[in-house]
Amino acid sequence: MKNIFAFFLFFTVNIGMTQIVQSPSKNLVLNFELDSNRKPTYTVTYKNKLVIRSSNLGFKLKDGIDLTSNFSIDSIGNKSVNETWQPALGEQSNIKNNYNEMIIALSQKVSGRKLNIIFRVFEEGVAIRYDFPLQKDLNYFVISDEVTAFNLTDNHKVFWLPGDFDSNEYIYQESLFSEIDTKKVDLNNGIGMKSIAGQFIVQTPLMMKSKDNIYLNIFEAAVVDYPVMHLDVDVTNYKLTSHLVPNAIGDKANLRTPCVSPWRTIMVSDDARDIVSSKMILNLNEPSKIDDTSWIKPMKYVGIWWEMHVGKATWDYAGSQNAQNKPEDVLKPTGKHGATTTNTKRYIDFAANNGFDGVLVEGWNVGWEEWFGNRKEEVFDFVTPYPDFNLKEVNDYAKSKGVKMIMHHETSASVSNYERHLDRAFNLMKDFGYQAVKTGYVGWIIPRGEFHDGQSMINHYNYIAKRAADYKIMVNSHESSRPTGYQRTYPNYICAEAARGNEFNAWSVGNPPMHETILPFTRLLGGPMDYTPGIFEIKMNAYDAKKVEQVHTTLAKQLALYVTMYSPLQMAADLPENYEKYADAFQFIKEVGMDWQESKYLEAEPGDYLTVARKEKGSEKWFLGAITDENARQTEINLDFLSPNKKYQAVVYQDGVKADWKNNPKSYIIKTMQVTSKSKIKLNLAPGGGTAVSFKPIN
């Protein structure tokens, strides 16, 4: 770390006095006070405009214990921090962590129970955390409800997902706050678990925009040993209240003092670029617990995956119908199994010939005939391959080609089974040189009654990252809860899915063109996403004439996603033969970086457009991605982010003149030009389109 500065100040105050903590620039101000009932409350103002009205803080505990009122202030502590730290992987090599902090120590006169509330105010937002100090009368306790509220000032525009405790794989809804209603959501558009908590409950991150063009985002950071926070919505009073995901018996969290809650965050700015580029969530997590991170490296990969989604191959060896109806036929192959030794070698060759780091193979292990919607606790053992997949032969072949294999562990949501087999599974990976694992949690959690977003599952996801670190294995989780910056603490938790990914375009109504312009303002604030971009064969009738499904972008936009959707683990998701047909466009995927020295968010508007430029770590190369929603867009970008006194060759991959995501998605143009930091470049984005640009220094 460097540039560390902090000061501390503690003093006592009288009840009822307003206490203030400001951002370093003083644009953002949080006010705390106890109201007439001695309830802890807060407000937030931005540039002298009220953005969060007086809102309650506190908890209701099991057995009737109330930590919402009758408090007195024992002391107040203030601290300022200005430091810089370096992530193992990231959007930038140096991250600034600059905030002012206020700690309010509270106690209840009658009960004597104590609760500390910590406030941090950054340039782009505020964070609130509860600290439960060690105390005789509150040792082990159970949270029934967290009453943290976020009272808004007006009927904002909102980008929201329904409050499903088991899935975040939904299409974003765009509406006024007063129009939030989960009854409007078609729950059949995909594989959402449909564990909908209520008509007026939404997920976080919740992105909003006020009528006077102030952007707000409500989220959380450092969710550890605690459930995910959803939000109860009062559409009449523009009020949001914390809604914690329960366990099987209805408890929200089981805790023991001393302990802390996750941070509740409110990002605020009049510039959308401040929201999408914020590192506040990362900064609120603990520093890395892994001393040597040299083994944590970015990976660009291909894999046996998309061919199953488009119906060309299957995950299972024998066919699910055989498994369900004819047990004696379970090991008789159907002839469509994708994860064969021969097919895997084909992908290894493709990866080696095109400079890719790894190959993912799904469906390699026994159990896929009965995995989906399972009611069995033990389906997979994570070590036994199908008869047509030779682990040693595949491993030896990959090693000879300089390619790393990526393991796949689909748990079918049987969590206890996975944990029982975990060390054997990781040992197998180490024996065969696998450096990364993709985990999956499709289905209702076993043991029954638990949710993907509950406390026990949060502990599981974090445990997998910790245990994987012991084996020097990187983790990419799918169908997990959305990340909240924990990759700072365990940087081997390299990325996650935890949102509606690109695969939905293969077999559902798909992701609308605005989808990828919202995700950077929501899901990606918590951590990198394995979105699996790079689909070139846009329309699924290429595989089956009866199919009407398609990817809702142009081919050029699929290229741009490698820049706009940050991840140090990037998949070229399409089939090798499709890349061979469009080799000139594929060149961008081969060249684009994954680990960055610097990132510049040049243009941003949630639901509409995003333009990002990134400098590759350890080189002078820059890459730019620009995307739009269903509307065509023309813009001019100033290239002053390039190094001065250098000339660059810019290769522009853009939509064709008549390109359109629906009617003409594969029309693209590639052009080359010479530019400098004083140049400007015009971008013409088709409906649902995008532009990708590589900049290479030539002097």
XYZ file of C-alpha atoms in Angstrom:
699
model
C 0.000 0.000 0.000
C 1.024 3.595 -0.414
C -0.248 7.103 0.306
C -1.904 5.983 3.539
C -3.292 8.695 5.752
C -5.681 8.326 8.660
C -6.713 10.212 11.773
C -8.961 9.231 14.650
C -11.090 11.308 16.986
C -13.464 10.089 19.697
C -15.820 12.183 21.795
C -19.217 12.042 23.489
C -22.304 13.973 22.451
C -25.789 14.696 23.684
C -28.766 12.737 22.412
C -30.535 14.270 19.452
C -27.600 16.133 18.031
C -27.056 15.666 14.314
C -23.717 14.149 13.430
C -22.249 14.725 9.967
C -19.692 12.910 7.851
C -18.789 14.149 4.358
C -17.002 12.877 1.277
C -13.465 14.213 0.764
C -14.803 16.821 -1.700
C -17.775 17.588 0.608
C -20.233 17.004 -2.267
C -21.794 14.036 -0.493
C -23.004 14.419 3.102
C -24.483 11.855 5.502
C -26.360 13.104 8.564
C -27.020 10.827 11.533
C -29.303 11.462 14.487
C -31.552 9.778 17.034
C -35.180 10.793 16.524
C -37.709 11.516 19.272
C -38.056 7.794 19.990
C -34.292 7.483 20.073
C -34.343 5.538 16.825
C -31.138 5.766 14.779
C -31.801 7.528 11.463
C -29.794 8.986 8.610
C -30.173 11.238 5.567
C -27.958 11.734 2.508
C -27.516 14.890 0.465
C -25.593 15.345 -2.768
C -24.477 18.817 -3.842
C -27.009 20.260 -1.393
C -29.858 18.125 -2.788
C -31.579 15.629 -0.515
C -31.327 12.171 -2.118
C -32.200 9.913 0.858
C -34.861 11.162 3.248
C -34.725 10.321 6.952
C -34.457 6.528 7.074
C -34.366 4.043 9.928
C -31.509 1.804 10.988
C -31.391 -1.225 13.276
C -32.546 -4.808 13.838
C -35.247 -6.978 15.278
C -33.877 -10.121 16.850
C -35.511 -13.424 17.692
C -37.251 -13.766 21.069
C -38.573 -10.214 20.889
C -35.262 -8.387 21.231
C -35.582 -4.952 19.630
C -32.515 -3.034 18.437
C -34.386 -0.277 16.613
C -35.050 2.347 19.323
C -34.351 3.610 22.867
C -30.680 4.198 22.118
C -28.250 6.684 23.556
C -25.002 7.758 21.925
C -22.008 6.719 24.007
C -19.283 8.042 21.748
C -18.412 9.049 18.205
C -15.216 8.266 16.372
C -13.996 9.827 13.138
C -11.347 8.621 10.729
C -10.072 9.569 7.273
C -8.311 7.155 4.915
C -6.495 7.852 1.668
C -4.597 4.844 0.354
C -3.778 2.998 -2.846
C -3.695 -0.768 -3.239
C -2.963 -3.179 -6.057
C -5.378 -5.980 -7.017
C -4.053 -9.304 -8.287
C -6.257 -8.840 -11.372
C -8.504 -5.971 -12.272
C -9.720 -3.092 -14.375
C -6.788 -1.025 -13.168
C -3.468 -1.813 -11.556
C -3.866 0.720 -8.737
C -7.092 1.340 -6.836
C -7.597 4.438 -4.723
C -9.436 4.006 -1.428
C -10.358 7.433 -0.081
C -13.130 8.023 2.449
C -14.154 9.699 5.679
C -15.563 7.473 8.418
C -17.785 8.022 11.442
C -18.466 5.367 14.088
C -21.496 5.872 16.327
C -21.395 3.767 19.510
C -24.949 3.204 20.796
C -26.398 1.533 23.878
C -29.893 0.946 25.237
C -30.425 2.280 28.750
C -32.754 -0.429 30.023
C -31.261 -3.526 28.395
C -27.681 -2.306 28.216
C -27.308 -3.835 24.764
C -24.767 -2.189 22.508
C -24.719 -1.573 18.748
C -22.171 0.390 16.761
C -22.997 1.879 13.373
C -20.151 2.634 10.971
C -20.547 5.160 8.160
C -18.062 5.660 5.343
C -18.470 8.387 2.753
C -16.584 8.149 -0.536
C -16.683 10.554 -3.461
C -19.288 8.418 -5.244
C -21.280 6.979 -2.369
C -21.942 6.148 1.263
C -21.646 2.833 3.088
C -23.296 1.724 6.333
C -22.254 -1.240 8.469
C -23.435 -2.573 11.836
C -20.907 -3.730 14.417
C -22.119 -5.971 17.268
C -19.504 -5.733 20.029
C -18.869 -8.549 22.495
C -21.421 -8.279 25.327
C -22.849 -10.555 28.001
C -26.485 -10.120 27.064
C -25.947 -10.622 23.324
C -23.594 -13.504 22.712
C -25.270 -15.872 20.238
C -28.295 -14.270 18.541
C -30.660 -14.675 15.605
C -31.766 -11.843 13.314
C -35.475 -11.790 12.510
C -35.407 -8.592 10.459
C -33.026 -5.845 9.459
C -34.895 -2.539 9.278
C -32.321 -0.563 7.281
C -34.364 1.725 5.017
C -33.634 3.834 1.963
C -36.330 6.490 1.647
C -36.168 8.116 -1.776
C -37.197 11.637 -2.657
C -39.194 11.057 -5.842
C -40.583 8.626 -8.391
C -37.258 7.630 -9.976
C -36.676 5.564 -13.087
C -35.587 2.111 -11.904
C -33.856 -0.916 -13.428
C -34.976 -3.895 -11.371
C -35.177 -7.667 -11.020
C -37.880 -9.555 -9.081
C -36.923 -10.683 -5.579
C -36.173 -14.332 -6.319
C -34.128 -15.902 -3.508
C -32.878 -18.642 -5.843
C -32.088 -16.907 -9.120
C -30.952 -13.626 -10.637
C -31.261 -14.897 -14.221
C -34.008 -12.501 -15.273
C -34.455 -9.777 -17.859
C -34.158 -6.335 -16.287
C -37.351 -4.331 -16.036
C -37.213 -0.592 -16.667
C -40.020 1.406 -15.059
C -40.862 4.216 -12.703
C -40.497 3.322 -9.036
C -44.272 3.496 -8.588
C -44.692 0.874 -11.321
C -42.553 -1.852 -9.736
C -44.633 -5.025 -9.676
C -43.301 -8.560 -10.050
C -46.610 -9.589 -11.632
C -45.337 -7.813 -14.757
C -42.412 -10.214 -15.047
C -42.732 -13.279 -17.257
C -41.144 -15.829 -14.960
C -41.017 -18.433 -17.719
C -38.483 -16.562 -19.849
C -35.578 -18.753 -18.833
C -34.759 -20.972 -15.880
C -35.391 -18.605 -12.989
C -36.170 -20.689 -9.912
C -39.320 -18.652 -9.296
C -38.819 -18.529 -5.533
C -40.461 -15.116 -5.649
C -40.650 -13.569 -2.205
C -43.483 -11.156 -2.886
C -45.180 -8.831 -5.317
C -43.130 -5.829 -4.244
C -39.667 -7.215 -3.513
C -36.682 -6.527 -5.761
C -33.055 -7.574 -5.856
C -29.970 -5.495 -5.402
C -28.032 -3.880 -6.999
C -30.898 -1.519 -7.757
C -30.009 1.163 -10.316
C -32.051 4.383 -10.431
C -32.128 7.795 -12.082
C -33.998 10.790 -10.723
C -35.928 13.331 -12.743
C -33.165 15.870 -12.134
C -30.566 13.452 -13.551
C -28.995 12.143 -10.366
C -27.981 8.495 -10.512
C -28.405 6.275 -7.465
C -27.489 2.660 -6.868
C -28.377 0.650 -3.762
C -26.281 -2.451 -3.156
C -24.141 -4.158 -0.505
C -20.513 -5.126 -0.024
C -18.549 -7.794 1.844
C -21.393 -10.261 2.372
C -19.735 -12.784 4.682
C -21.599 -15.133 7.069
C -24.813 -13.285 6.261
C -27.686 -13.625 3.775
C -28.136 -11.562 0.628
C -30.154 -8.359 0.985
C -33.220 -7.903 -1.189
C -35.487 -4.863 -0.846
C -39.125 -4.446 0.159
C -40.712 -1.787 -2.031
C -43.288 0.742 -0.858
C -44.355 2.100 -4.249
C -46.552 4.805 -2.751
C -44.025 6.366 -0.400
C -40.917 5.682 -2.516
C -39.438 3.625 0.295
C -37.091 0.640 0.255
C -36.397 -1.582 3.267
C -33.866 -4.355 3.715
C -35.316 -7.837 3.202
C -32.934 -10.592 4.276
C -33.186 -14.041 2.710
C -34.339 -16.585 5.336
C -33.103 -20.086 6.057
C -35.249 -23.229 6.136
C -36.919 -22.306 9.445
C -37.372 -18.625 8.673
C -34.395 -17.180 10.547
C -32.457 -14.538 8.653
C -28.989 -14.865 10.196
C -27.405 -16.770 13.061
C -24.567 -14.750 14.556
C -22.242 -14.545 17.528
C -20.642 -11.401 18.929
C -18.305 -9.827 18.130
C -19.381 -9.629 14.496
C -20.243 -7.191 11.738
C -22.887 -7.015 9.032
C -22.183 -6.482 5.346
C -21.968 -2.889 4.163
C -25.152 -1.292 2.818
C -24.140 0.997 -0.021
C -25.712 3.966 -1.783
C -23.846 5.272 -4.807
C -24.761 8.800 -5.878
C -23.575 10.991 -8.754
C -24.820 13.288 -11.502
C -22.463 11.478 -13.910
C -23.329 7.870 -14.748
C -19.666 7.156 -15.424
C -18.941 7.578 -11.703
C -21.317 4.739 -10.880
C -20.166 2.242 -13.471
C -16.466 2.878 -12.807
C -16.732 2.850 -9.006
C -14.436 0.624 -6.950
C -16.292 1.364 -3.724
C -17.634 -2.194 -3.393
C -14.130 -3.627 -3.724
C -12.719 -1.081 -1.274
C -15.231 -2.119 1.387
C -13.905 -5.684 1.420
C -10.939 -6.924 3.412
C -7.503 -7.040 1.746
C -6.276 -10.277 0.213
C -5.759 -13.193 2.560
C -3.579 -14.874 -0.069
C 0.028 -13.725 0.367
C 1.382 -15.070 -2.924
C -1.031 -14.324 -5.763
C 1.436 -14.998 -8.584
C -0.480 -18.157 -9.586
C -3.710 -16.191 -10.103
C -3.653 -15.343 -13.790
C -6.201 -14.256 -16.407
C -7.409 -16.931 -18.811
C -8.931 -16.772 -22.259
C -10.641 -20.038 -23.073
C -12.837 -22.069 -25.411
C -14.847 -25.104 -24.516
C -17.385 -27.846 -25.014
C -20.406 -25.858 -23.887
C -22.200 -23.850 -26.578
C -22.786 -26.921 -28.726
C -24.999 -28.297 -25.958
C -26.988 -25.081 -25.727
C -27.680 -25.055 -29.470
C -28.656 -28.742 -29.494
C -25.688 -30.091 -31.430
C -24.483 -32.197 -28.498
C -25.556 -33.296 -25.014
C -24.035 -33.129 -21.553
C -25.204 -36.669 -20.792
C -23.619 -39.796 -22.234
C -26.670 -42.036 -22.372
C -29.626 -39.676 -22.582
C -31.954 -38.581 -19.815
C -34.847 -40.653 -21.132
C -32.747 -43.803 -20.894
C -31.781 -42.939 -17.358
C -35.355 -42.263 -16.266
C -37.150 -45.078 -18.041
C -34.588 -47.792 -18.807
C -31.995 -48.056 -16.072
C -30.308 -50.948 -17.859
C -29.529 -48.587 -20.790
C -27.867 -45.845 -18.741
C -24.383 -46.535 -20.082
C -25.420 -47.076 -23.704
C -24.282 -43.953 -25.608
C -26.713 -41.894 -27.658
C -24.009 -40.723 -30.058
C -24.473 -37.019 -29.239
C -22.279 -36.791 -26.157
C -20.109 -33.688 -26.454
C -17.377 -34.389 -23.897
C -15.495 -37.115 -25.727
C -11.749 -37.489 -25.825
C -11.741 -36.919 -29.595
C -13.901 -33.781 -29.454
C -11.877 -32.363 -26.567
C -8.681 -32.791 -28.555
C -10.298 -30.794 -31.360
C -10.891 -27.899 -28.955
C -7.364 -28.230 -27.566
C -5.980 -27.941 -31.097
C -8.124 -24.886 -31.739
C -7.000 -23.259 -28.488
C -3.326 -23.975 -29.188
C -3.517 -22.721 -32.787
C -5.143 -19.448 -31.723
C -3.204 -18.604 -28.596
C -5.874 -19.415 -26.014
C -4.958 -20.380 -22.465
C -7.527 -23.034 -21.641
C -10.293 -25.445 -22.596
C -13.438 -26.025 -20.538
C -15.195 -29.388 -20.842
C -18.742 -29.793 -19.526
C -20.388 -33.197 -19.329
C -17.148 -35.146 -18.780
C -18.256 -36.901 -15.592
C -20.972 -39.445 -14.859
C -24.331 -38.308 -13.503
C -25.752 -36.013 -16.173
C -28.577 -38.408 -17.029
C -30.386 -37.520 -13.800
C -28.963 -34.197 -12.681
C -31.600 -31.647 -13.680
C -34.403 -31.038 -11.183
C -32.932 -33.837 -9.119
C -34.366 -35.060 -5.870
C -31.279 -37.089 -5.005
C -28.573 -35.833 -2.706
C -25.749 -37.624 -4.510
C -25.695 -37.385 -8.309
C -22.085 -36.439 -9.080
C -18.869 -37.601 -7.450
C -16.683 -35.143 -9.439
C -13.965 -37.728 -10.125
C -15.492 -40.427 -12.350
C -15.381 -39.741 -16.115
C -17.707 -41.192 -18.722
C -16.300 -44.157 -20.704
C -15.572 -41.963 -23.752
C -13.559 -39.335 -21.826
C -10.011 -40.375 -20.945
C -8.708 -37.980 -18.305
C -5.053 -38.920 -18.678
C -5.069 -38.922 -22.458
C -6.777 -35.524 -22.578
C -4.412 -34.111 -19.974
C -1.301 -35.395 -21.736
C -2.505 -34.026 -25.067
C -3.315 -30.595 -23.601
C 0.065 -30.467 -21.903
C 1.824 -31.289 -25.156
C 0.033 -28.332 -26.779
C 0.678 -25.879 -23.952
C -3.030 -25.625 -23.083
C -4.553 -25.740 -19.584
C -7.760 -27.655 -18.887
C -10.591 -26.015 -16.935
C -12.564 -28.345 -14.683
C -16.348 -28.314 -14.464
C -18.189 -29.178 -11.241
C -21.960 -29.056 -11.622
C -23.339 -29.730 -8.155
C -27.033 -29.894 -9.150
C -27.415 -27.707 -6.034
C -26.576 -30.645 -3.747
C -24.217 -28.625 -1.621
C -23.475 -31.072 1.167
C -22.593 -33.710 -1.442
C -20.143 -31.329 -3.119
C -18.463 -30.445 0.156
C -18.092 -34.142 1.028
C -16.310 -34.776 -2.265
C -14.457 -31.452 -2.492
C -10.961 -32.500 -1.440
C -11.032 -35.586 -3.646
C -12.222 -33.437 -6.548
C -9.520 -30.809 -5.980
C -6.854 -33.482 -5.615
C -7.908 -34.892 -8.982
C -7.545 -31.426 -10.475
C -4.052 -31.029 -9.074
C -3.058 -34.494 -10.322
C -4.040 -33.527 -13.867
C -2.884 -29.908 -13.793
C -6.249 -28.103 -13.778
C -5.779 -24.496 -12.581
C -9.404 -23.348 -12.595
C -12.848 -24.780 -11.869
C -16.280 -23.698 -13.040
C -18.848 -24.584 -10.379
C -22.590 -24.793 -10.988
C -25.636 -24.705 -8.708
C -28.632 -25.374 -10.952
C -31.728 -26.473 -9.041
C -33.275 -26.137 -5.615
C -30.716 -26.305 -2.861
C -30.172 -29.605 -1.067
C -30.708 -29.635 1.907
C -34.252 -28.555 1.034
C -35.586 -25.304 2.367
C -32.355 -23.388 1.929
C -32.008 -20.719 -0.761
C -29.147 -19.788 -3.076
C -29.078 -16.350 -1.408
C -29.305 -17.557 2.206
C -26.624 -17.376 4.894
C -25.594 -21.028 4.644
C -25.081 -20.781 0.881
C -23.090 -17.554 1.203
C -20.854 -19.437 3.613
C -20.578 -22.269 1.087
C -19.547 -20.067 -1.859
C -16.940 -18.349 0.312
C -15.710 -21.669 1.679
C -15.163 -22.996 -1.851
C -13.000 -19.967 -2.638
C -11.001 -20.419 0.580
C -10.505 -24.162 0.103
C -9.610 -23.693 -3.566
C -6.942 -21.199 -2.524
C -5.292 -23.953 -0.472
C -4.935 -25.927 -3.722
C -4.007 -22.835 -5.794
C -7.185 -23.223 -7.851
C -9.180 -20.353 -9.347
C -12.990 -20.414 -9.059
C -15.677 -19.337 -11.531
C -19.103 -19.891 -9.941
C -22.381 -20.146 -11.864
C -25.907 -19.927 -10.427
C -24.401 -18.510 -7.229
C -25.418 -15.365 -5.376
C -24.110 -12.195 -7.000
C -20.611 -11.131 -5.901
C -20.118 -8.256 -3.468
C -16.393 -7.645 -3.841
C -15.150 -10.759 -2.010
C -12.627 -11.290 -4.805
C -10.482 -8.630 -3.119
C -10.167 -10.913 -0.094
C -9.829 -14.127 -2.105
C -8.633 -13.049 -5.561
C -8.700 -16.671 -6.742
C -12.507 -16.195 -6.812
C -11.786 -14.968 -10.297
C -15.335 -14.410 -11.534
C -18.945 -15.577 -11.397
C -22.019 -15.722 -13.575
C -24.796 -14.718 -11.124
C -26.946 -13.004 -13.752
C -28.678 -13.755 -17.017
C -25.852 -14.741 -19.341
C -25.401 -15.095 -23.080
C -26.647 -18.710 -23.154
C -30.256 -17.547 -22.732
C -30.109 -16.364 -26.332
C -29.819 -19.968 -27.518
C -33.079 -21.394 -26.170
C -35.338 -18.689 -24.697
C -36.738 -15.296 -25.634
C -33.168 -14.171 -25.115
C -31.639 -11.034 -23.669
C -32.950 -7.759 -25.096
C -30.396 -5.395 -26.682
C -30.392 -3.150 -23.607
C -29.400 -6.044 -21.309
C -25.645 -5.602 -21.681
C -25.956 -1.835 -21.128
C -27.541 -2.431 -17.692
C -25.313 -5.199 -16.307
C -22.238 -2.934 -15.841
C -24.398 -0.668 -13.622
C -25.732 -3.573 -11.571
C -24.267 -7.062 -11.493
C -20.712 -6.060 -12.481
C -20.394 -3.548 -9.637
C -19.855 -6.535 -7.345
C -17.286 -8.366 -9.442
C -16.300 -9.801 -12.845
C -18.901 -11.755 -14.805
C -18.451 -14.847 -16.947
C -20.942 -13.626 -19.553
C -19.528 -15.907 -22.312
C -19.534 -13.439 -25.228
C -18.290 -13.977 -28.770
C -21.260 -15.631 -30.482
C -20.868 -15.192 -34.248
C -23.613 -17.520 -35.542
C -26.368 -15.215 -34.340
C -29.516 -17.049 -35.438
C -30.230 -20.505 -34.030
C -31.953 -21.704 -37.216
C -28.412 -22.372 -38.436
C -28.616 -25.507 -36.275
C -32.307 -26.301 -36.649
C -34.520 -24.721 -39.314
C -37.443 -24.719 -36.866
C -35.656 -22.547 -34.316
C -36.598 -18.875 -34.051
C -34.256 -17.985 -31.187
C -31.305 -15.689 -31.769
C -28.698 -13.549 -30.063
C -30.076 -10.024 -29.693
C -26.922 -8.240 -30.784
C -24.890 -7.710 -33.905
C -21.660 -9.633 -34.375
C -19.672 -6.438 -33.809
C -21.369 -5.935 -30.448
C -20.288 -9.435 -29.409
C -16.709 -8.241 -29.945
C -17.250 -5.041 -27.987
C -18.525 -7.028 -24.981
C -14.986 -8.274 -24.355
C -14.154 -4.716 -23.314
C -17.409 -3.465 -21.777
C -18.079 -6.618 -19.686
C -14.989 -6.863 -17.515
C -13.664 -10.305 -16.621
C -10.165 -11.760 -16.270
C -11.686 -15.064 -17.403
C -13.090 -14.644 -20.929
C -14.616 -17.328 -23.098
C -14.745 -17.377 -26.867
C -18.107 -19.061 -26.533
C -19.017 -20.021 -30.101
C -18.039 -23.170 -31.983
C -14.570 -23.343 -33.570
C -16.042 -23.774 -37.051
C -17.973 -20.498 -36.699
C -14.798 -18.619 -35.833
C -13.084 -20.142 -38.829
C -15.837 -18.699 -41.064
C -15.233 -15.199 -39.685
C -11.494 -15.346 -39.070
C -10.993 -11.610 -39.638
C -13.459 -10.683 -36.877
C -12.133 -13.454 -34.636
C -8.776 -11.685 -34.669
C -10.083 -9.161 -32.128
C -11.001 -11.910 -29.646
C -7.559 -13.424 -30.051
C -5.864 -10.087 -29.340
C -8.052 -8.412 -26.707
C -6.556 -8.121 -23.232
C -8.059 -9.393 -19.987
C -5.982 -7.748 -17.252
C -5.768 -3.984 -17.296
C -3.410 -1.205 -16.311
C -6.081 1.452 -16.682
C -9.744 1.730 -17.652
C -11.540 4.820 -18.915
C -15.339 4.972 -18.972
C -15.876 7.478 -21.768
C -19.664 7.423 -22.162
C -22.355 5.817 -20.038
C -26.120 5.777 -19.651
C -27.821 2.760 -18.014
C -30.121 0.951 -20.404
C -28.871 2.956 -23.384
C -25.132 2.866 -24.117
C -21.635 2.371 -22.771
C -18.172 3.151 -24.173
C -15.036 1.927 -22.397
C -11.313 2.112 -23.228
C -8.789 -0.096 -21.429
C -4.993 -0.246 -21.456
C -3.548 -3.744 -21.269
C -1.300 -4.353 -18.277
C 2.357 -4.584 -19.221
C 1.957 -3.148 -22.722
C 1.071 0.009 -24.621
C -1.960 -1.575 -26.298
C -5.411 -0.105 -25.755
C -8.784 -1.646 -26.551
C -12.121 0.122 -26.874
C -15.645 -1.250 -26.728
C -18.834 0.679 -27.445
C -22.341 -0.800 -27.233
C -25.887 0.459 -27.604
C -29.404 -0.770 -26.914
C -32.073 -1.315 -29.576
C -31.475 2.188 -30.907
C -28.820 3.072 -33.471
C -26.249 5.528 -32.191
C -23.614 7.831 -33.633
C -20.893 9.276 -31.453
C -17.426 10.787 -31.687
C -14.730 9.672 -29.248
C -11.733 11.763 -28.292
C -8.628 9.537 -28.142
C -6.802 11.607 -25.538
C -6.489 8.517 -23.335
C -3.725 7.272 -25.659
C -0.136 8.008 -24.681
C 1.058 11.361 -26.076
C 3.799 11.508 -28.698
C 2.959 8.028 -29.952
C 1.355 6.829 -33.138
C -1.071 3.925 -33.062
C -2.549 1.603 -35.608
C -6.268 1.461 -34.880
C -8.187 -1.554 -36.190
C -11.911 -0.794 -36.063
C -14.474 -3.620 -36.034
C -17.824 -1.958 -36.630
C -21.371 -2.667 -37.737
C -22.040 -2.680 -41.454
C -23.996 0.170 -43.029
C -27.234 -1.830 -42.987
C -26.498 -3.922 -39.900
C -29.310 -4.570 -37.450
C -29.422 -6.995 -34.510
C -32.631 -8.599 -35.743
C -32.560 -8.444 -39.532
C -28.892 -8.196 -40.489
C -26.765 -9.034 -37.418
C -23.652 -10.448 -39.104
C -22.908 -7.424 -41.262
C -19.631 -5.860 -40.142
C -16.770 -3.794 -41.528
C -13.114 -3.824 -40.498
C -10.996 -0.786 -41.230
C -7.511 0.314 -40.252
C -6.273 3.841 -39.591
C -3.389 5.658 -37.957
C -4.229 7.759 -34.886
C -2.644 9.686 -32.010
C -3.859 11.035 -28.680
C -5.026 14.148 -30.538
C -7.267 12.187 -32.917
C -11.005 11.665 -32.769
C -12.860 8.633 -34.037
C -16.471 8.480 -35.213
C -18.491 5.443 -34.185
C -21.667 4.332 -35.936
C -23.528 1.739 -33.923
C -26.421 -0.176 -35.499
C -29.583 -1.052 -33.540
C -28.390 -3.591 -30.957
C -24.887 -2.978 -32.219
C -21.408 -2.106 -31.134
C -17.871 -1.255 -32.117
C -14.588 -2.794 -30.988
C -11.229 -1.132 -31.587
C -7.664 -2.255 -30.964
C -4.867 0.342 -30.700
C -1.284 -0.830 -31.206
C 1.681 1.575 -30.959
C 3.717 1.782 -34.149
C 6.615 3.923 -32.920
